[in-house]
Structures are given as C-alpha cells and as structure tokens.
Short mmCIF file of C-alpha atoms in Angstrom, two decimals:
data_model
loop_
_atom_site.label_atom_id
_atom_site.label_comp_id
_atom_site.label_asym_id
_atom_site.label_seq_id
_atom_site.Cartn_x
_atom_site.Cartn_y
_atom_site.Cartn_z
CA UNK E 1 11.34 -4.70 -21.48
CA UNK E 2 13.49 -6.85 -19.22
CA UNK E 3 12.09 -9.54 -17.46
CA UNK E 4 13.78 -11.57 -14.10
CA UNK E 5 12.04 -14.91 -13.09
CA UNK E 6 11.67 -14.52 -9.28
CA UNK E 7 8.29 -15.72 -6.90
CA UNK E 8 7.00 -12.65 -8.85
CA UNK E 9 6.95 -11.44 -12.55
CA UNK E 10 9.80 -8.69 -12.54
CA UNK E 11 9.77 -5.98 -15.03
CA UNK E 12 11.85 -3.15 -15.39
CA UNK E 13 9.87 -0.23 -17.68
CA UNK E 14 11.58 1.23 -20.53
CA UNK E 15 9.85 4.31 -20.28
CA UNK E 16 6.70 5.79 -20.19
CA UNK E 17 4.98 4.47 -23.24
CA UNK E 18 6.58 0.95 -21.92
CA UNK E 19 5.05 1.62 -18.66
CA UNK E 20 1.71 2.50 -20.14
CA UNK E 21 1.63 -0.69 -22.44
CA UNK E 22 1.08 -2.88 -19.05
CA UNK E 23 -1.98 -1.60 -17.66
CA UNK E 24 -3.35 -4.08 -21.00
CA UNK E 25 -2.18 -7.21 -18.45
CA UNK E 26 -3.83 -6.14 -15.66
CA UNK E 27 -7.34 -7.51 -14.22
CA UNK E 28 -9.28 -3.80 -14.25
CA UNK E 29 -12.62 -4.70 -12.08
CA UNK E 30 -14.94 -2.54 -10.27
CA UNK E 31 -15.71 -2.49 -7.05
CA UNK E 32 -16.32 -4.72 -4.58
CA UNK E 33 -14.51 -7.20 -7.04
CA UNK E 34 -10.80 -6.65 -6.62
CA UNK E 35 -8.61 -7.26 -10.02
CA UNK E 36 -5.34 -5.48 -9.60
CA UNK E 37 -4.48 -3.59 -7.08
CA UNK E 38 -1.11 -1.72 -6.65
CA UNK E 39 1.61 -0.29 -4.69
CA UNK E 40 4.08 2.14 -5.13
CA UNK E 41 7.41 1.99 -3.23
CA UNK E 42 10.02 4.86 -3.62
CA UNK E 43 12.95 2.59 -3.42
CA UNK E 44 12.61 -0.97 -5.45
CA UNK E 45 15.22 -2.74 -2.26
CA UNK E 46 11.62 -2.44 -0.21
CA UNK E 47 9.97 -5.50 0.93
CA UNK E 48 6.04 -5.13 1.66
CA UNK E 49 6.45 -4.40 5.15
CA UNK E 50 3.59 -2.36 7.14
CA UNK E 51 4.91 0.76 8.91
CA UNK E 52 4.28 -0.51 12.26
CA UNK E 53 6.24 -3.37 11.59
CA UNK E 54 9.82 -1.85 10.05
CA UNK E 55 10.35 -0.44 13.68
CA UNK E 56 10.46 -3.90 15.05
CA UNK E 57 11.89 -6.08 12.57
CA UNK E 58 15.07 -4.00 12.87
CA UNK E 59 15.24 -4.73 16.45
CA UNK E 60 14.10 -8.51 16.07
CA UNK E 61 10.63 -8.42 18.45
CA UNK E 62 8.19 -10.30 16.69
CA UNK E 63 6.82 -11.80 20.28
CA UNK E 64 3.35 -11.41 19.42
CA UNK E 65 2.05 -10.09 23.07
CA UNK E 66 4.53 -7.48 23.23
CA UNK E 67 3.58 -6.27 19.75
CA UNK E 68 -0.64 -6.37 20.49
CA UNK E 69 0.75 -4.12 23.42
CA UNK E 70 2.19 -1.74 21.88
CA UNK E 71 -0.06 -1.59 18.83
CA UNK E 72 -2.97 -1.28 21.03
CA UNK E 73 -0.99 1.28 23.64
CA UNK E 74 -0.92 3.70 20.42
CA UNK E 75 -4.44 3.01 19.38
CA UNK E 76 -6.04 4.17 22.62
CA UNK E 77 -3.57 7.48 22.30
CA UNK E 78 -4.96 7.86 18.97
CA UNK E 79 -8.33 7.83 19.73
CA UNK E 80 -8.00 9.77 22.73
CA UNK E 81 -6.87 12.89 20.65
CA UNK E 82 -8.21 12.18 17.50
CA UNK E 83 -12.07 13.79 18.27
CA UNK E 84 -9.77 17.42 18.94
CA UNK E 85 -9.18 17.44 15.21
CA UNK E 86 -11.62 15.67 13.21
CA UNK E 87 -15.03 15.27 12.75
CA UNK E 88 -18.01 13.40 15.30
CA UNK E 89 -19.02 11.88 12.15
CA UNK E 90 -15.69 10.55 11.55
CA UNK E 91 -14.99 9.22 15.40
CA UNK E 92 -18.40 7.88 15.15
CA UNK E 93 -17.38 5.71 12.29
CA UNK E 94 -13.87 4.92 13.54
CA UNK E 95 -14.95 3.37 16.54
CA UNK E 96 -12.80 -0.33 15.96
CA UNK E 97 -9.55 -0.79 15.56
CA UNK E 98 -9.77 -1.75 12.40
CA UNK E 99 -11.44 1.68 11.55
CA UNK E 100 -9.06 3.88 13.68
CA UNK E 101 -5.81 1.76 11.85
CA UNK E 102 -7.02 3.44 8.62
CA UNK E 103 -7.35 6.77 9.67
CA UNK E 104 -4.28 6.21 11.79
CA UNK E 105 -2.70 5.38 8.57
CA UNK E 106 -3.04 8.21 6.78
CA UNK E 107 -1.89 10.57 9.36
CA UNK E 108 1.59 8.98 9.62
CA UNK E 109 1.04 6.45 12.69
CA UNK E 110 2.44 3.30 12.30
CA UNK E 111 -0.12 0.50 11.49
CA UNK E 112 -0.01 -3.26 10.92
CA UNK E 113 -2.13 -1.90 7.32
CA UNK E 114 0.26 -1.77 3.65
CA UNK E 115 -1.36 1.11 1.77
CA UNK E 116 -2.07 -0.41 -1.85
CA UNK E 117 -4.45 1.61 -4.73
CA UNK E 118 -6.57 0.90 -7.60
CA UNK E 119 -4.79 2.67 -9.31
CA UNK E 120 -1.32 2.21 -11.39
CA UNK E 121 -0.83 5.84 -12.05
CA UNK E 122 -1.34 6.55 -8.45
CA UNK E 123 1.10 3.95 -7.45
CA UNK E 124 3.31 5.05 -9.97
CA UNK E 125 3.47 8.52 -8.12
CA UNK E 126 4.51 7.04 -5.04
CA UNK E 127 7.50 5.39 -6.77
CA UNK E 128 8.89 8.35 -8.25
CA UNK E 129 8.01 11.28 -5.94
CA UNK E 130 10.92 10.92 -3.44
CA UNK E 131 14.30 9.14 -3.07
CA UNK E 132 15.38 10.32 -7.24
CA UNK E 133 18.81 8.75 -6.67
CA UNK E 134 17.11 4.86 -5.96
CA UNK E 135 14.99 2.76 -8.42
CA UNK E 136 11.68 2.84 -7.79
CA UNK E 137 9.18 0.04 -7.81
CA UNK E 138 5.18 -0.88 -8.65
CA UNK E 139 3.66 -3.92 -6.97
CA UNK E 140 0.94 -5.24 -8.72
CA UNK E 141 -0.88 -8.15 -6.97
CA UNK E 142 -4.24 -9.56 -8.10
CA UNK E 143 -7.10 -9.10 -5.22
CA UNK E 144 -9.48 -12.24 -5.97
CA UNK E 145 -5.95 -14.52 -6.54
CA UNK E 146 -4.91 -13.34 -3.24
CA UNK E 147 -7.87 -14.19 -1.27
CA UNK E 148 -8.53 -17.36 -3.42
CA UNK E 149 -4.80 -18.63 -2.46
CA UNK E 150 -5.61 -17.25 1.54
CA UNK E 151 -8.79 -20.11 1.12
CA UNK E 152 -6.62 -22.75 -0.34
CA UNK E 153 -3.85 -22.23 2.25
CA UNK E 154 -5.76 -21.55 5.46
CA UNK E 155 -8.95 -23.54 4.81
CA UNK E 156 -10.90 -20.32 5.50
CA UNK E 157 -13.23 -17.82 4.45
CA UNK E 158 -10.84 -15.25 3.06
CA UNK E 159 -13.01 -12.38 2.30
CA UNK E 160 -13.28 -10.40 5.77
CA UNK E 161 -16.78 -9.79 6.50
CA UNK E 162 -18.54 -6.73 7.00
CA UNK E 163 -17.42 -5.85 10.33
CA UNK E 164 -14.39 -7.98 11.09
CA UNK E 165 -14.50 -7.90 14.76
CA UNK E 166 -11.10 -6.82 16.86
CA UNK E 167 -11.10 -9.97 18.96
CA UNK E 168 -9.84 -11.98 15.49
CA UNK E 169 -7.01 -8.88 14.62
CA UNK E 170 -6.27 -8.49 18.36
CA UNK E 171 -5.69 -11.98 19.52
CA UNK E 172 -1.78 -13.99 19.99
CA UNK E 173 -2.56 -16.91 17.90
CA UNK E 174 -4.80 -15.62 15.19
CA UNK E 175 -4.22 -17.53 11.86
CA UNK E 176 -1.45 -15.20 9.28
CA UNK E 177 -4.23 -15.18 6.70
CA UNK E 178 -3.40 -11.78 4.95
CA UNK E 179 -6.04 -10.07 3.00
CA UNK E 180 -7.69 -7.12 0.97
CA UNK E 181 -9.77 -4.94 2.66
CA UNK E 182 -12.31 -1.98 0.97
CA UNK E 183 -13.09 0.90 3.89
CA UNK E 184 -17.02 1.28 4.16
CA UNK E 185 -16.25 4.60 5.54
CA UNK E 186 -13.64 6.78 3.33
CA UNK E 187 -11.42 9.99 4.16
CA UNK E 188 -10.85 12.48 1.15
CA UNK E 189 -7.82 10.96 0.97
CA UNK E 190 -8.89 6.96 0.42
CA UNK E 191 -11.34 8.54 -2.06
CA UNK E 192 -8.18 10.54 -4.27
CA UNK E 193 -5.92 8.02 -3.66
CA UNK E 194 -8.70 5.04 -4.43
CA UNK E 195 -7.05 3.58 -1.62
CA UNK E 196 -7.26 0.41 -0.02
CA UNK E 197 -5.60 -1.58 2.50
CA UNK E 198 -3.49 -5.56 3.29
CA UNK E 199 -3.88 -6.85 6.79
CA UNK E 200 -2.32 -9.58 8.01
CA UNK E 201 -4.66 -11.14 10.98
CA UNK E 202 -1.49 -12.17 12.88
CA UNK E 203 0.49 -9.18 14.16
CA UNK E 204 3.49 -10.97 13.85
CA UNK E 205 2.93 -12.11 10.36
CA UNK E 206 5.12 -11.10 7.38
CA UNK E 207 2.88 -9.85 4.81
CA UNK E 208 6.06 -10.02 2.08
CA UNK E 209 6.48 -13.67 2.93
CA UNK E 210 3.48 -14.82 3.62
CA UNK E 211 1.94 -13.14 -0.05
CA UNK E 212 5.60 -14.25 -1.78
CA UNK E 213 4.60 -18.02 -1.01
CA UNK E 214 1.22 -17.47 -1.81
CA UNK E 215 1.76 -16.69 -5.67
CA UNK E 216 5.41 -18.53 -5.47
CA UNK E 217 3.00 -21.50 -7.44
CA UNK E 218 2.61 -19.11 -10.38
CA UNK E 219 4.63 -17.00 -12.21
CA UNK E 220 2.26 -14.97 -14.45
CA UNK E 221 0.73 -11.23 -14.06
CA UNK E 222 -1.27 -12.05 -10.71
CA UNK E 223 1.84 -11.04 -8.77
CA UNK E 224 4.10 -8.35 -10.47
CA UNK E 225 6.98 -6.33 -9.03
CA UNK E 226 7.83 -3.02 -11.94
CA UNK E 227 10.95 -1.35 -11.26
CA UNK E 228 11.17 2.28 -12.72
CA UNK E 229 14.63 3.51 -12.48
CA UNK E 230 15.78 6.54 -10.69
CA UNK E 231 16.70 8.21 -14.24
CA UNK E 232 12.87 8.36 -15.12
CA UNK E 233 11.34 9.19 -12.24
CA UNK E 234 11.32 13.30 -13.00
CA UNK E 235 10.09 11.91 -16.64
CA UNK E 236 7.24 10.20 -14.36
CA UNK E 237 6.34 12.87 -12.86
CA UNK E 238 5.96 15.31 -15.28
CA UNK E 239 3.81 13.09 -17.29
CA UNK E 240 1.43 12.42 -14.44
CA UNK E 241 1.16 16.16 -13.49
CA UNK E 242 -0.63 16.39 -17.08
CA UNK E 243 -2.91 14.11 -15.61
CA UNK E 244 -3.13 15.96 -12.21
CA UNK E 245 -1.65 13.18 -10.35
CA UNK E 246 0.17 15.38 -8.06
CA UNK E 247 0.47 16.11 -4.12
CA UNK E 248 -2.47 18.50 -3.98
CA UNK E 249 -5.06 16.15 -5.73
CA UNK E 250 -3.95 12.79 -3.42
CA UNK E 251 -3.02 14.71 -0.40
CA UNK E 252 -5.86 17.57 0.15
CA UNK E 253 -4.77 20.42 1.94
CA UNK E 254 -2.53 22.47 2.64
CA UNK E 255 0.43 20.32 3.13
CA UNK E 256 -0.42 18.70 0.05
CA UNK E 257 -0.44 22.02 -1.44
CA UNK E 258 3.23 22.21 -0.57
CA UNK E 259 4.15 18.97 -1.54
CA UNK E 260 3.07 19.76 -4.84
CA UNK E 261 4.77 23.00 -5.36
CA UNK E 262 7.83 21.58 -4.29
CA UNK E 263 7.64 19.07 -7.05
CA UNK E 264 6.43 21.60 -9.58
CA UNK E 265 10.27 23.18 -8.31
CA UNK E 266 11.99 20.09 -8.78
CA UNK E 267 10.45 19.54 -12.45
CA UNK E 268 11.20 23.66 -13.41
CA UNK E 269 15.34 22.35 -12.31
CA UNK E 270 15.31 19.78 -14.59
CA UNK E 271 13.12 21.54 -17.25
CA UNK E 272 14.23 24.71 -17.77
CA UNK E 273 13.11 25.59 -20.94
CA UNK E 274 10.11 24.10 -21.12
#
C-alpha cells in the first residue's frame, strides 16, 4: 500500500485482497447511525462536485439567485412530467424539493445532491465500471465525524430533521452547512444501491471544500480518498460480478439489463479463456 499525506488519508490499492483488507478501518454502523459511507468516482482527478453544479463551475456562476432559479426552473419541469411515468404513491411522497432532488437524481437530472453508499463494494463498482484508461477512486468519509465537525463549525444542529423544510435549501443566504441525509421514502434503486445522499444547504457551496476543511484537522480513516488504477479495474469487476454487484442488480430494469451485458462483453475481451 502507498500512502500520500493530503487533507485526506490517500491510498492507492494493490489489488483486490489489498482493497478488501480496508473495509477492517472502516466505522460499519447500522442505520440511522452513519459510520462510513462511500463514493465511487470513475476518474480519481474528480473533486466531490454535485451534478448540478459541474455545469456552472465551468462557466464561473456561483451568484446564488441565479442558481435557486435555475435549480428550481428544472424542479417544477420535473414534477410536471414526472406523475406520466411513475407511480401516485411515489409523487405523493416526492412532494418537496428535497424529495423530488432524489428521484431527480437518479434519473440523470442535475441536482445540488452527491450520490454516496453504504457500501464499499458498491462504490467500488462505480470506480471501475467506465473510463478503463483513468484511475479510479473510493471516497470514504465518516457520517457522525461529518455532522459532528458541521456542529463545531456552524454552531448548529447538524443532523437535518425529519422534514427539512425547502425554505432553509431554497433561500440566498442559507448557512454552507453540508450534511448526510437517509431518504424516508426509497426507489428500488436507493434500496440496491443502499444509497444515500450530501447536501450542501447553500446552493453555492462547494461540498469538496467545504468537507476538505472540515476533516483538514485530522488525518486518520474518517476522511479517505482510495485510488484503484485503471489496470485493475476489469480485475474489479470481475470479482464483484461473483458477488452480483453488477448493472442489473443496482440499476433495475431494462437498461440496467444492458449495462450489465455490456460489461459481461467487456470482461469475455479480456478473459477469453476463462
């Protein structure tokens, strides 16, 4: 193992026994306590930037009124079409934005949400399952740390409450508190992916920087960036199809179907014989 003293602990895996020797530093809770939680990102260069915000940042708007415009422009198209394709049940518990951001999220809208997962072999199949030619990363960041340094920092009550209400996400000069937050009401996919969710209360906050000074005080396993490079990620892959971490189990459907297939493709190139 080699390890790089950053703001986080940097490891780069020597494999997959390497890989697997980790999951021994990692807080394992169960719910609603949050130990570990994790992220996969297909190329390790990634900060964690929310989709909603890459488009911007590029383009250097971060006013914070234009941004709660156009966030909240694309939630009202959302949920104006959303009812033609899933369930009443669904809309009826999807009502907020904080609730139509998640479902949003998972059918490729941008969102001011970062995807994270209880899971490091789930996260691990994010970081190998496209871009083979680029090092791929694992963020691991411990939930209860996070929220515990969000207290300390903002002199507030970190852990969002039941219902956090829109007018504290949707307002110019809410405080850049970022936390964790557990869906009360889960897709099929939250529930394969054990998915979860970062939000940063100010839309113009960077959650990379904002979580980077955070743990920046400590340099131990409560913040963690794993690089897996580009020359194991097939390896990866085929090891977590054994345990049916694969396209169809995390994305159900038919597209996830395909998604899966195409792996099983790429991992019959580069494993002929076997």
């Amino acid at each position: 193992v080699i390890i790089a003293k950053t703001t986080y602990k940097k490891i780069i895996t020597e494999g997959w026994a390497d890989f697997n020797d980790y999951i021994n530093f990692f807080d394992i809770t169960v719910p609603p306590k949050l130990g570990h939680l994790y992220r996969g990102q297909s190329d390790e260069t990634w900060s964690l930037v929310p989709s909603f915000h890459r488009y911007f940042q590029q383009r250097f708007l971060s006013d914070a009124e234009l941004l709660l415009h156009i966030e909240q422009h694309a939630l009202r198209e959302f949920q104006a079409q959303a009812h033609l394709h899933v369930s009443a049940n669904v809309i009826g518990n999807t009502k907020d934005a904080l609730g139509s951001w998640m479902l949003m999220q998972h059918h490729h809208v941008p969102t001011r949400l970062l995807d994270w997962t209880a899971s490091m072999y789930v996260a691990a199949y994010h970081a190998c399952r496209e871009n083979l030619d680029k090092d791929g990363a694992i963020w691991a960041l411990k939930g209860n740390f996070l929220h515990d340094q969000m207290e300390k920092i903002y002199g507030v009550d970190s852990w969002p409450p039941e219902k956090l209400s829109d007018n504290v996400l949707l307002e110019e000069n809410s405080s850049s508190e970022t936390f964790f937050i557990i869906p009360t009401f889960k897709t099929d996919r939250m529930v394969a992916q054990q998915g979860l969710f970062t939000v940063c209360r100010n839309i113009s906050g960077n959650q990379h920087e904002i979580i980077s000074s955070a743990c920046a005080e400590k340099n131990n396993y409560d913040f963690v960036k794993m690089i897996i490079p580009c020359d194991m990620k097939v390896e990866f892959l085929r090891k977590l199809r054994a345990m049916n971490i694969t396209a169809s189990s995390l994305f159900p459907g038919l597209d996830g179907v395909g998604q899966s297939v195409k792996e099983l493709v790429i991992l019959n190139a580069e494993y002929p014989n076997i």
